[in-house]
Amino acid sequence: MAGENQTVSDYIVHHLTNLTYGKLPAGYERYDGSIVGDGGAWVMAHGGTEAAAMGFTAIHVDSMAWSIGLGIVFSWMFYRVAKKASSGVPSGFVNAIEMIVQFVDNTVRDTFHGRNPLIAPLSLTIFVWIFLMNLMDLVPVDIVPELMMLLGVEYHKIVPSTDPNITFGMSIGVLILILYYSIKVKGFGFARELALNPFNHPLFIPVNLFMEIVGLLAKPFSLALRLFGNMYAGEMIFILIAALFSAGLAWMVPAGFLQIGWAIFHILVITLQAFIFMVLTIVYLSMAHEDH
């Protein structure tokens, strides 16, 4: 447990607080009693209260670092495998990567009904990147925070997909692609689709626009909130299990049973969430390519 005199509530809040950098407004009183001078101050937030005071300028440094770092790891792994790939029978890690690529390619062929060379590599990137971010949830909850505290960093979260900023960032990227290909493929037909569906009459255009725009915006919201909600809940359960044992209640269950059992089950969750995000992205982009 991070800090011997922490309560269980403090422990949970600490582990769910991001390392945040942003600008505190002038006149703000910080945790140590100091007052931010004129013009504000760009600092690392000390706790959720200071992070909230930073407003839109706040950046979750840990989420950004881990998501970018895992993206680099993903790119490096697949680059190395591509260099080693040959016409012979693959083995070991090369075989595993080829199985993933084949799996994603088959999913795209079965789900996407247009012609677009971007969809397959985009789907592969989404699936592997989200899987790697979710996979960080299996790292014991105290290891990285304790190591970072030894380095002077008080707050740190290592699961980017438990941060709604990351999940909404990805889903907004998908929404931009939906709008781009809808306009590119359908042209003026996209405007007619919004204005004259489901009621094909000019008097119902305001109703149609409201319903269609709400449906359009629901796509990125559902993508982001589904991934965030499932991963946040999984992380919360890991933290609660750790708090349970730290509070001296390990006699209630066999030692380690809860951690191992939930980790095994969570492997299915992190894979399924990456797959769902990928498949829904393919479906939405396939709908954007359909010109009625």
PDB file of C-alpha atoms in Angstrom:
ATOM      1  CA  MET A   1       0.000   0.000   0.000  1.00  0.00           C
ATOM      2  CA  ALA A   2       1.405   3.386  -1.068  1.00  0.00           C
ATOM      3  CA  GLY A   3       1.900   5.041   2.304  1.00  0.00           C
ATOM      4  CA  GLU A   4       1.450   3.279   5.619  1.00  0.00           C
ATOM      5  CA  ASN A   5      -0.921   5.894   7.090  1.00  0.00           C
ATOM      6  CA  GLN A   6      -3.223   5.984   4.074  1.00  0.00           C
ATOM      7  CA  THR A   7      -6.854   4.968   4.444  1.00  0.00           C
ATOM      8  CA  VAL A   8      -8.403   2.637   1.869  1.00  0.00           C
ATOM      9  CA  SER A   9     -10.240   5.639   0.401  1.00  0.00           C
ATOM     10  CA  ASP A  10      -6.994   7.622   0.078  1.00  0.00           C
ATOM     11  CA  TYR A  11      -5.325   4.597  -1.498  1.00  0.00           C
ATOM     12  CA  ILE A  12      -8.021   4.255  -4.160  1.00  0.00           C
ATOM     13  CA  VAL A  13      -8.095   7.977  -4.961  1.00  0.00           C
ATOM     14  CA  HIS A  14      -4.295   8.051  -5.211  1.00  0.00           C
ATOM     15  CA  HIS A  15      -4.207   5.176  -7.699  1.00  0.00           C
ATOM     16  CA  LEU A  16      -6.957   6.705  -9.837  1.00  0.00           C
ATOM     17  CA  THR A  17      -5.329  10.158 -10.089  1.00  0.00           C
ATOM     18  CA  ASN A  18      -3.409  11.002 -13.250  1.00  0.00           C
ATOM     19  CA  LEU A  19      -0.064  12.764 -13.393  1.00  0.00           C
ATOM     20  CA  THR A  20      -1.368  16.094 -14.691  1.00  0.00           C
ATOM     21  CA  TYR A  21       0.456  19.113 -16.087  1.00  0.00           C
ATOM     22  CA  GLY A  22      -1.299  22.391 -16.738  1.00  0.00           C
ATOM     23  CA  LYS A  23      -1.760  26.043 -15.911  1.00  0.00           C
ATOM     24  CA  LEU A  24      -3.140  27.100 -12.544  1.00  0.00           C
ATOM     25  CA  PRO A  25      -4.968  30.450 -12.585  1.00  0.00           C
ATOM     26  CA  ALA A  26      -3.563  33.513 -10.853  1.00  0.00           C
ATOM     27  CA  GLY A  27      -4.473  33.751  -7.194  1.00  0.00           C
ATOM     28  CA  TYR A  28      -5.058  30.018  -6.779  1.00  0.00           C
ATOM     29  CA  GLU A  29      -4.021  28.656  -3.382  1.00  0.00           C
ATOM     30  CA  ARG A  30      -2.010  25.458  -3.777  1.00  0.00           C
ATOM     31  CA  TYR A  31      -1.873  22.426  -1.459  1.00  0.00           C
ATOM     32  CA  ASP A  32       1.141  23.841   0.439  1.00  0.00           C
ATOM     33  CA  GLY A  33      -0.497  27.206   1.061  1.00  0.00           C
ATOM     34  CA  SER A  34       1.427  29.104  -1.639  1.00  0.00           C
ATOM     35  CA  ILE A  35      -0.469  31.480  -3.921  1.00  0.00           C
ATOM     36  CA  VAL A  36      -0.091  31.385  -7.708  1.00  0.00           C
ATOM     37  CA  GLY A  37       1.223  34.736  -8.956  1.00  0.00           C
ATOM     38  CA  ASP A  38      -0.038  36.984 -11.726  1.00  0.00           C
ATOM     39  CA  GLY A  39      -0.344  35.317 -15.105  1.00  0.00           C
ATOM     40  CA  GLY A  40      -0.839  31.868 -13.591  1.00  0.00           C
ATOM     41  CA  ALA A  41       1.720  29.075 -13.409  1.00  0.00           C
ATOM     42  CA  TRP A  42       2.428  25.944 -15.465  1.00  0.00           C
ATOM     43  CA  VAL A  43       3.001  23.173 -12.938  1.00  0.00           C
ATOM     44  CA  MET A  44       2.389  19.515 -12.167  1.00  0.00           C
ATOM     45  CA  ALA A  45      -0.903  19.180 -10.306  1.00  0.00           C
ATOM     46  CA  HIS A  46      -0.852  17.921  -6.733  1.00  0.00           C
ATOM     47  CA  GLY A  47      -4.069  15.909  -6.546  1.00  0.00           C
ATOM     48  CA  GLY A  48      -7.381  16.018  -8.343  1.00  0.00           C
ATOM     49  CA  THR A  49      -8.398  19.436  -6.999  1.00  0.00           C
ATOM     50  CA  GLU A  50      -5.476  21.206  -8.629  1.00  0.00           C
ATOM     51  CA  ALA A  51      -5.956  19.203 -11.827  1.00  0.00           C
ATOM     52  CA  ALA A  52      -9.603  20.306 -11.981  1.00  0.00           C
ATOM     53  CA  ALA A  53      -8.559  23.938 -11.474  1.00  0.00           C
ATOM     54  CA  MET A  54      -6.309  23.709 -14.554  1.00  0.00           C
ATOM     55  CA  GLY A  55      -9.352  23.195 -16.736  1.00  0.00           C
ATOM     56  CA  PHE A  56      -8.866  22.656 -20.469  1.00  0.00           C
ATOM     57  CA  THR A  57      -5.116  23.293 -20.294  1.00  0.00           C
ATOM     58  CA  ALA A  58      -4.557  20.131 -18.232  1.00  0.00           C
ATOM     59  CA  ILE A  59      -2.599  17.317 -19.902  1.00  0.00           C
ATOM     60  CA  HIS A  60      -2.477  13.815 -18.465  1.00  0.00           C
ATOM     61  CA  VAL A  61       1.222  13.239 -18.882  1.00  0.00           C
ATOM     62  CA  ASP A  62       1.144   9.574 -17.877  1.00  0.00           C
ATOM     63  CA  SER A  63      -1.652   8.679 -20.315  1.00  0.00           C
ATOM     64  CA  MET A  64       0.087  10.501 -23.156  1.00  0.00           C
ATOM     65  CA  ALA A  65       3.476   8.935 -22.385  1.00  0.00           C
ATOM     66  CA  TRP A  66       2.189   5.366 -22.098  1.00  0.00           C
ATOM     67  CA  SER A  67      -0.087   5.549 -25.137  1.00  0.00           C
ATOM     68  CA  ILE A  68       2.633   7.043 -27.351  1.00  0.00           C
ATOM     69  CA  GLY A  69       5.231   4.665 -25.939  1.00  0.00           C
ATOM     70  CA  LEU A  70       3.032   1.618 -26.577  1.00  0.00           C
ATOM     71  CA  GLY A  71       2.339   2.900 -30.084  1.00  0.00           C
ATOM     72  CA  ILE A  72       6.092   3.016 -30.699  1.00  0.00           C
ATOM     73  CA  VAL A  73       6.464  -0.515 -29.277  1.00  0.00           C
ATOM     74  CA  PHE A  74       3.692  -1.733 -31.599  1.00  0.00           C
ATOM     75  CA  SER A  75       5.316  -0.093 -34.637  1.00  0.00           C
ATOM     76  CA  TRP A  76       8.753  -1.439 -33.749  1.00  0.00           C
ATOM     77  CA  MET A  77       7.507  -5.010 -33.204  1.00  0.00           C
ATOM     78  CA  PHE A  78       5.646  -5.163 -36.501  1.00  0.00           C
ATOM     79  CA  TYR A  79       8.530  -3.511 -38.360  1.00  0.00           C
ATOM     80  CA  ARG A  80      10.932  -6.164 -37.055  1.00  0.00           C
ATOM     81  CA  VAL A  81       8.533  -8.950 -38.001  1.00  0.00           C
ATOM     82  CA  ALA A  82       8.046  -7.473 -41.478  1.00  0.00           C
ATOM     83  CA  LYS A  83      11.825  -7.484 -41.951  1.00  0.00           C
ATOM     84  CA  LYS A  84      12.028 -11.141 -40.911  1.00  0.00           C
ATOM     85  CA  ALA A  85       8.989 -12.345 -42.868  1.00  0.00           C
ATOM     86  CA  SER A  86       9.704 -14.671 -45.791  1.00  0.00           C
ATOM     87  CA  SER A  87       7.852 -17.001 -48.130  1.00  0.00           C
ATOM     88  CA  GLY A  88       8.752 -19.982 -45.931  1.00  0.00           C
ATOM     89  CA  VAL A  89       6.802 -21.388 -43.010  1.00  0.00           C
ATOM     90  CA  PRO A  90       6.788 -18.790 -40.167  1.00  0.00           C
ATOM     91  CA  SER A  91       7.696 -19.746 -36.636  1.00  0.00           C
ATOM     92  CA  GLY A  92       7.684 -18.272 -33.147  1.00  0.00           C
ATOM     93  CA  PHE A  93       6.863 -14.600 -32.813  1.00  0.00           C
ATOM     94  CA  VAL A  94       6.625 -14.106 -36.581  1.00  0.00           C
ATOM     95  CA  ASN A  95       3.904 -16.749 -36.711  1.00  0.00           C
ATOM     96  CA  ALA A  96       1.978 -15.049 -33.884  1.00  0.00           C
ATOM     97  CA  ILE A  97       2.074 -11.665 -35.631  1.00  0.00           C
ATOM     98  CA  GLU A  98       1.027 -13.203 -38.952  1.00  0.00           C
ATOM     99  CA  MET A  99      -1.934 -14.825 -37.197  1.00  0.00           C
ATOM    100  CA  ILE A 100      -3.005 -11.427 -35.842  1.00  0.00           C
ATOM    101  CA  VAL A 101      -2.641  -9.802 -39.263  1.00  0.00           C
ATOM    102  CA  GLN A 102      -4.612 -12.618 -40.915  1.00  0.00           C
ATOM    103  CA  PHE A 103      -7.314 -12.410 -38.256  1.00  0.00           C
ATOM    104  CA  VAL A 104      -7.749  -8.661 -38.740  1.00  0.00           C
ATOM    105  CA  ASP A 105      -7.654  -9.012 -42.539  1.00  0.00           C
ATOM    106  CA  ASN A 106     -10.405 -11.653 -42.467  1.00  0.00           C
ATOM    107  CA  THR A 107     -12.507  -9.477 -40.155  1.00  0.00           C
ATOM    108  CA  VAL A 108     -12.197  -6.534 -42.536  1.00  0.00           C
ATOM    109  CA  ARG A 109     -13.099  -8.697 -45.551  1.00  0.00           C
ATOM    110  CA  ASP A 110     -16.209 -10.003 -43.776  1.00  0.00           C
ATOM    111  CA  THR A 111     -17.346  -6.636 -42.397  1.00  0.00           C
ATOM    112  CA  PHE A 112     -16.238  -3.881 -44.787  1.00  0.00           C
ATOM    113  CA  HIS A 113     -18.101  -3.839 -48.096  1.00  0.00           C
ATOM    114  CA  GLY A 114     -16.337  -0.998 -49.876  1.00  0.00           C
ATOM    115  CA  ARG A 115     -12.913  -0.570 -51.450  1.00  0.00           C
ATOM    116  CA  ASN A 116     -10.433   1.354 -49.348  1.00  0.00           C
ATOM    117  CA  PRO A 117      -6.787   0.351 -48.725  1.00  0.00           C
ATOM    118  CA  LEU A 118      -6.769   2.354 -45.461  1.00  0.00           C
ATOM    119  CA  ILE A 119      -9.280   0.201 -43.582  1.00  0.00           C
ATOM    120  CA  ALA A 120      -7.159  -2.931 -43.021  1.00  0.00           C
ATOM    121  CA  PRO A 121      -4.032  -1.164 -41.641  1.00  0.00           C
ATOM    122  CA  LEU A 122      -6.248   1.183 -39.608  1.00  0.00           C
ATOM    123  CA  SER A 123      -8.082  -1.804 -38.103  1.00  0.00           C
ATOM    124  CA  LEU A 124      -4.810  -3.576 -37.309  1.00  0.00           C
ATOM    125  CA  THR A 125      -3.467  -0.445 -35.610  1.00  0.00           C
ATOM    126  CA  ILE A 126      -6.638   0.006 -33.553  1.00  0.00           C
ATOM    127  CA  PHE A 127      -6.765  -3.623 -32.420  1.00  0.00           C
ATOM    128  CA  VAL A 128      -3.100  -4.017 -31.435  1.00  0.00           C
ATOM    129  CA  TRP A 129      -2.681  -0.530 -29.961  1.00  0.00           C
ATOM    130  CA  ILE A 130      -5.794  -0.775 -27.771  1.00  0.00           C
ATOM    131  CA  PHE A 131      -4.870  -4.324 -26.772  1.00  0.00           C
ATOM    132  CA  LEU A 132      -1.422  -3.168 -25.607  1.00  0.00           C
ATOM    133  CA  MET A 133      -2.919  -0.252 -23.673  1.00  0.00           C
ATOM    134  CA  ASN A 134      -5.457  -2.576 -22.048  1.00  0.00           C
ATOM    135  CA  LEU A 135      -2.732  -5.119 -21.311  1.00  0.00           C
ATOM    136  CA  MET A 136      -1.087  -2.664 -18.915  1.00  0.00           C
ATOM    137  CA  ASP A 137      -4.037  -3.333 -16.609  1.00  0.00           C
ATOM    138  CA  LEU A 138      -2.446  -6.689 -15.734  1.00  0.00           C
ATOM    139  CA  VAL A 139       0.631  -5.021 -14.187  1.00  0.00           C
ATOM    140  CA  PRO A 140       0.275  -5.180 -10.360  1.00  0.00           C
ATOM    141  CA  VAL A 141      -1.284  -1.907  -9.249  1.00  0.00           C
ATOM    142  CA  ASP A 142       1.426  -0.929  -6.737  1.00  0.00           C
ATOM    143  CA  ILE A 143       4.602  -1.628  -8.725  1.00  0.00           C
ATOM    144  CA  VAL A 144       4.774   1.378 -11.062  1.00  0.00           C
ATOM    145  CA  PRO A 145       3.284   3.955  -8.636  1.00  0.00           C
ATOM    146  CA  GLU A 146       5.770   2.897  -5.936  1.00  0.00           C
ATOM    147  CA  LEU A 147       8.702   3.104  -8.365  1.00  0.00           C
ATOM    148  CA  MET A 148       7.569   6.525  -9.583  1.00  0.00           C
ATOM    149  CA  MET A 149       7.223   7.790  -6.001  1.00  0.00           C
ATOM    150  CA  LEU A 150      10.844   6.801  -5.394  1.00  0.00           C
ATOM    151  CA  LEU A 151      11.678   9.080  -8.340  1.00  0.00           C
ATOM    152  CA  GLY A 152       9.650  11.928  -6.855  1.00  0.00           C
ATOM    153  CA  VAL A 153       6.514  11.469  -8.987  1.00  0.00           C
ATOM    154  CA  GLU A 154       3.539  11.263  -6.642  1.00  0.00           C
ATOM    155  CA  TYR A 155       0.759  10.307  -9.066  1.00  0.00           C
ATOM    156  CA  HIS A 156       0.905   7.898 -11.975  1.00  0.00           C
ATOM    157  CA  LYS A 157      -1.526   5.709 -13.944  1.00  0.00           C
ATOM    158  CA  ILE A 158      -0.224   3.250 -16.516  1.00  0.00           C
ATOM    159  CA  VAL A 159      -3.455   2.176 -18.253  1.00  0.00           C
ATOM    160  CA  PRO A 160      -4.222   4.792 -20.948  1.00  0.00           C
ATOM    161  CA  SER A 161      -7.594   3.249 -21.806  1.00  0.00           C
ATOM    162  CA  THR A 162      -8.867   4.062 -18.281  1.00  0.00           C
ATOM    163  CA  ASP A 163      -8.516   7.746 -19.223  1.00  0.00           C
ATOM    164  CA  PRO A 164     -11.571   9.126 -21.101  1.00  0.00           C
ATOM    165  CA  ASN A 165      -9.320  11.681 -22.819  1.00  0.00           C
ATOM    166  CA  ILE A 166      -7.536   8.833 -24.617  1.00  0.00           C
ATOM    167  CA  THR A 167     -10.666   6.869 -25.540  1.00  0.00           C
ATOM    168  CA  PHE A 168     -12.505   9.971 -26.732  1.00  0.00           C
ATOM    169  CA  GLY A 169      -9.436  11.073 -28.689  1.00  0.00           C
ATOM    170  CA  MET A 170      -9.473   7.798 -30.621  1.00  0.00           C
ATOM    171  CA  SER A 171     -13.237   7.865 -31.142  1.00  0.00           C
ATOM    172  CA  ILE A 172     -13.140  11.462 -32.401  1.00  0.00           C
ATOM    173  CA  GLY A 173     -10.512  10.344 -34.912  1.00  0.00           C
ATOM    174  CA  VAL A 174     -12.958   7.662 -36.087  1.00  0.00           C
ATOM    175  CA  LEU A 175     -15.747  10.293 -36.330  1.00  0.00           C
ATOM    176  CA  ILE A 176     -13.537  12.505 -38.519  1.00  0.00           C
ATOM    177  CA  LEU A 177     -12.929   9.548 -40.862  1.00  0.00           C
ATOM    178  CA  ILE A 178     -16.675   8.787 -40.951  1.00  0.00           C
ATOM    179  CA  LEU A 179     -17.468  12.373 -41.960  1.00  0.00           C
ATOM    180  CA  TYR A 180     -14.621  12.519 -44.478  1.00  0.00           C
ATOM    181  CA  TYR A 181     -15.583   9.334 -46.323  1.00  0.00           C
ATOM    182  CA  SER A 182     -19.312  10.078 -46.102  1.00  0.00           C
ATOM    183  CA  ILE A 183     -18.750  13.377 -47.900  1.00  0.00           C
ATOM    184  CA  LYS A 184     -16.158  11.924 -50.297  1.00  0.00           C
ATOM    185  CA  VAL A 185     -18.243   8.907 -51.340  1.00  0.00           C
ATOM    186  CA  LYS A 186     -21.770  10.321 -51.150  1.00  0.00           C
ATOM    187  CA  GLY A 187     -21.207  14.010 -51.830  1.00  0.00           C
ATOM    188  CA  PHE A 188     -24.514  15.890 -51.700  1.00  0.00           C
ATOM    189  CA  GLY A 189     -26.181  12.556 -51.034  1.00  0.00           C
ATOM    190  CA  PHE A 190     -24.794  12.670 -47.481  1.00  0.00           C
ATOM    191  CA  ALA A 191     -26.722  15.890 -46.812  1.00  0.00           C
ATOM    192  CA  ARG A 192     -29.865  14.310 -48.283  1.00  0.00           C
ATOM    193  CA  GLU A 193     -29.283  11.261 -46.095  1.00  0.00           C
ATOM    194  CA  LEU A 194     -29.219  13.467 -42.995  1.00  0.00           C
ATOM    195  CA  ALA A 195     -32.149  15.653 -44.042  1.00  0.00           C
ATOM    196  CA  LEU A 196     -34.566  13.138 -45.545  1.00  0.00           C
ATOM    197  CA  ASN A 197     -34.152  10.068 -43.328  1.00  0.00           C
ATOM    198  CA  PRO A 198     -36.175   8.429 -41.890  1.00  0.00           C
ATOM    199  CA  PHE A 199     -39.079  10.657 -43.034  1.00  0.00           C
ATOM    200  CA  ASN A 200     -38.800  11.489 -46.723  1.00  0.00           C
ATOM    201  CA  HIS A 201     -40.676  14.791 -46.662  1.00  0.00           C
ATOM    202  CA  PRO A 202     -39.405  18.421 -46.491  1.00  0.00           C
ATOM    203  CA  LEU A 203     -41.619  19.205 -43.484  1.00  0.00           C
ATOM    204  CA  PHE A 204     -39.731  16.647 -41.418  1.00  0.00           C
ATOM    205  CA  ILE A 205     -36.237  17.960 -42.226  1.00  0.00           C
ATOM    206  CA  PRO A 206     -35.682  19.501 -38.731  1.00  0.00           C
ATOM    207  CA  VAL A 207     -36.798  16.255 -37.065  1.00  0.00           C
ATOM    208  CA  ASN A 208     -34.662  14.167 -39.403  1.00  0.00           C
ATOM    209  CA  LEU A 209     -31.590  16.344 -38.866  1.00  0.00           C
ATOM    210  CA  PHE A 210     -31.968  16.120 -35.097  1.00  0.00           C
ATOM    211  CA  MET A 211     -32.357  12.338 -35.138  1.00  0.00           C
ATOM    212  CA  GLU A 212     -29.565  11.692 -37.647  1.00  0.00           C
ATOM    213  CA  ILE A 213     -27.059  14.042 -35.973  1.00  0.00           C
ATOM    214  CA  VAL A 214     -27.773  12.498 -32.569  1.00  0.00           C
ATOM    215  CA  GLY A 215     -27.265   9.041 -34.123  1.00  0.00           C
ATOM    216  CA  LEU A 216     -24.035  10.191 -35.765  1.00  0.00           C
ATOM    217  CA  LEU A 217     -22.619  11.618 -32.529  1.00  0.00           C
ATOM    218  CA  ALA A 218     -23.689   8.521 -30.601  1.00  0.00           C
ATOM    219  CA  LYS A 219     -21.152   6.456 -32.553  1.00  0.00           C
ATOM    220  CA  PRO A 220     -17.979   8.049 -31.103  1.00  0.00           C
ATOM    221  CA  PHE A 221     -19.617   8.397 -27.686  1.00  0.00           C
ATOM    222  CA  SER A 222     -20.455   4.691 -27.580  1.00  0.00           C
ATOM    223  CA  LEU A 223     -16.949   3.741 -28.758  1.00  0.00           C
ATOM    224  CA  ALA A 224     -15.236   5.910 -26.146  1.00  0.00           C
ATOM    225  CA  LEU A 225     -17.496   5.215 -23.176  1.00  0.00           C
ATOM    226  CA  ARG A 226     -17.651   1.449 -23.746  1.00  0.00           C
ATOM    227  CA  LEU A 227     -13.858   1.101 -23.764  1.00  0.00           C
ATOM    228  CA  PHE A 228     -13.342   3.552 -20.898  1.00  0.00           C
ATOM    229  CA  GLY A 229     -16.115   2.096 -18.731  1.00  0.00           C
ATOM    230  CA  ASN A 230     -14.995  -1.516 -19.027  1.00  0.00           C
ATOM    231  CA  MET A 231     -11.304  -0.794 -18.472  1.00  0.00           C
ATOM    232  CA  TYR A 232     -11.934   1.658 -15.626  1.00  0.00           C
ATOM    233  CA  ALA A 233     -14.133  -0.896 -13.881  1.00  0.00           C
ATOM    234  CA  GLY A 234     -11.459  -3.567 -14.322  1.00  0.00           C
ATOM    235  CA  GLU A 235      -8.767  -1.296 -12.904  1.00  0.00           C
ATOM    236  CA  MET A 236     -11.016  -0.372  -9.992  1.00  0.00           C
ATOM    237  CA  ILE A 237     -11.511  -4.047  -9.121  1.00  0.00           C
ATOM    238  CA  PHE A 238      -7.741  -4.648  -9.170  1.00  0.00           C
ATOM    239  CA  ILE A 239      -7.267  -1.675  -6.825  1.00  0.00           C
ATOM    240  CA  LEU A 240     -10.051  -2.860  -4.511  1.00  0.00           C
ATOM    241  CA  ILE A 241      -8.500  -6.336  -4.337  1.00  0.00           C
ATOM    242  CA  ALA A 242      -5.108  -4.799  -3.493  1.00  0.00           C
ATOM    243  CA  ALA A 243      -6.743  -2.571  -0.854  1.00  0.00           C
ATOM    244  CA  LEU A 244      -8.535  -5.592   0.604  1.00  0.00           C
ATOM    245  CA  PHE A 245      -5.269  -7.438   1.163  1.00  0.00           C
ATOM    246  CA  SER A 246      -3.473  -4.313   2.355  1.00  0.00           C
ATOM    247  CA  ALA A 247      -6.177  -3.776   4.941  1.00  0.00           C
ATOM    248  CA  GLY A 248      -5.435  -7.185   6.475  1.00  0.00           C
ATOM    249  CA  LEU A 249      -8.542  -8.963   5.169  1.00  0.00           C
ATOM    250  CA  ALA A 250      -6.662 -11.658   3.253  1.00  0.00           C
ATOM    251  CA  TRP A 251      -8.076 -14.305   5.619  1.00  0.00           C
ATOM    252  CA  MET A 252     -11.406 -13.969   3.805  1.00  0.00           C
ATOM    253  CA  VAL A 253     -10.090 -15.733   0.676  1.00  0.00           C
ATOM    254  CA  PRO A 254      -7.077 -17.910  -0.198  1.00  0.00           C
ATOM    255  CA  ALA A 255      -3.986 -15.745  -0.682  1.00  0.00           C
ATOM    256  CA  GLY A 256      -3.647 -14.501  -4.231  1.00  0.00           C
ATOM    257  CA  PHE A 257      -6.814 -16.258  -5.450  1.00  0.00           C
ATOM    258  CA  LEU A 258      -8.699 -13.051  -6.210  1.00  0.00           C
ATOM    259  CA  GLN A 259      -5.798 -11.406  -8.036  1.00  0.00           C
ATOM    260  CA  ILE A 260      -5.007 -14.425 -10.210  1.00  0.00           C
ATOM    261  CA  GLY A 261      -8.655 -15.255 -10.891  1.00  0.00           C
ATOM    262  CA  TRP A 262      -9.567 -11.719 -11.902  1.00  0.00           C
ATOM    263  CA  ALA A 263      -6.391 -11.358 -13.994  1.00  0.00           C
ATOM    264  CA  ILE A 264      -7.212 -14.520 -15.974  1.00  0.00           C
ATOM    265  CA  PHE A 265     -10.765 -13.333 -16.579  1.00  0.00           C
ATOM    266  CA  HIS A 266      -9.541  -9.832 -17.439  1.00  0.00           C
ATOM    267  CA  ILE A 267      -7.374 -11.201 -20.255  1.00  0.00           C
ATOM    268  CA  LEU A 268     -10.629 -11.967 -22.060  1.00  0.00           C
ATOM    269  CA  VAL A 269     -11.977  -8.493 -21.301  1.00  0.00           C
ATOM    270  CA  ILE A 270      -8.965  -6.580 -22.615  1.00  0.00           C
ATOM    271  CA  THR A 271      -8.934  -8.617 -25.839  1.00  0.00           C
ATOM    272  CA  LEU A 272     -12.681  -8.348 -26.333  1.00  0.00           C
ATOM    273  CA  GLN A 273     -12.684  -4.571 -25.831  1.00  0.00           C
ATOM    274  CA  ALA A 274      -9.947  -4.101 -28.439  1.00  0.00           C
ATOM    275  CA  PHE A 275     -11.862  -6.343 -30.848  1.00  0.00           C
ATOM    276  CA  ILE A 276     -15.180  -4.520 -30.292  1.00  0.00           C
ATOM    277  CA  PHE A 277     -13.616  -1.096 -30.878  1.00  0.00           C
ATOM    278  CA  MET A 278     -12.023  -2.391 -34.093  1.00  0.00           C
ATOM    279  CA  VAL A 279     -15.177  -4.076 -35.432  1.00  0.00           C
ATOM    280  CA  LEU A 280     -17.430  -1.090 -34.710  1.00  0.00           C
ATOM    281  CA  THR A 281     -14.934   1.199 -36.435  1.00  0.00           C
ATOM    282  CA  ILE A 282     -15.020  -1.042 -39.515  1.00  0.00           C
ATOM    283  CA  VAL A 283     -18.829  -1.143 -39.457  1.00  0.00           C
ATOM    284  CA  TYR A 284     -19.143   2.641 -39.140  1.00  0.00           C
ATOM    285  CA  LEU A 285     -16.681   3.235 -41.981  1.00  0.00           C
ATOM    286  CA  SER A 286     -18.459   0.636 -44.108  1.00  0.00           C
ATOM    287  CA  MET A 287     -21.721   2.544 -43.585  1.00  0.00           C
ATOM    288  CA  ALA A 288     -19.937   5.748 -44.605  1.00  0.00           C
ATOM    289  CA  HIS A 289     -18.954   4.096 -47.913  1.00  0.00           C
ATOM    290  CA  GLU A 290     -22.497   2.924 -48.717  1.00  0.00           C
ATOM    291  CA  ASP A 291     -24.161   5.268 -51.187  1.00  0.00           C
ATOM    292  CA  HIS A 292     -27.924   4.706 -51.207  1.00  0.00           C
TER     293      HIS A 292
END
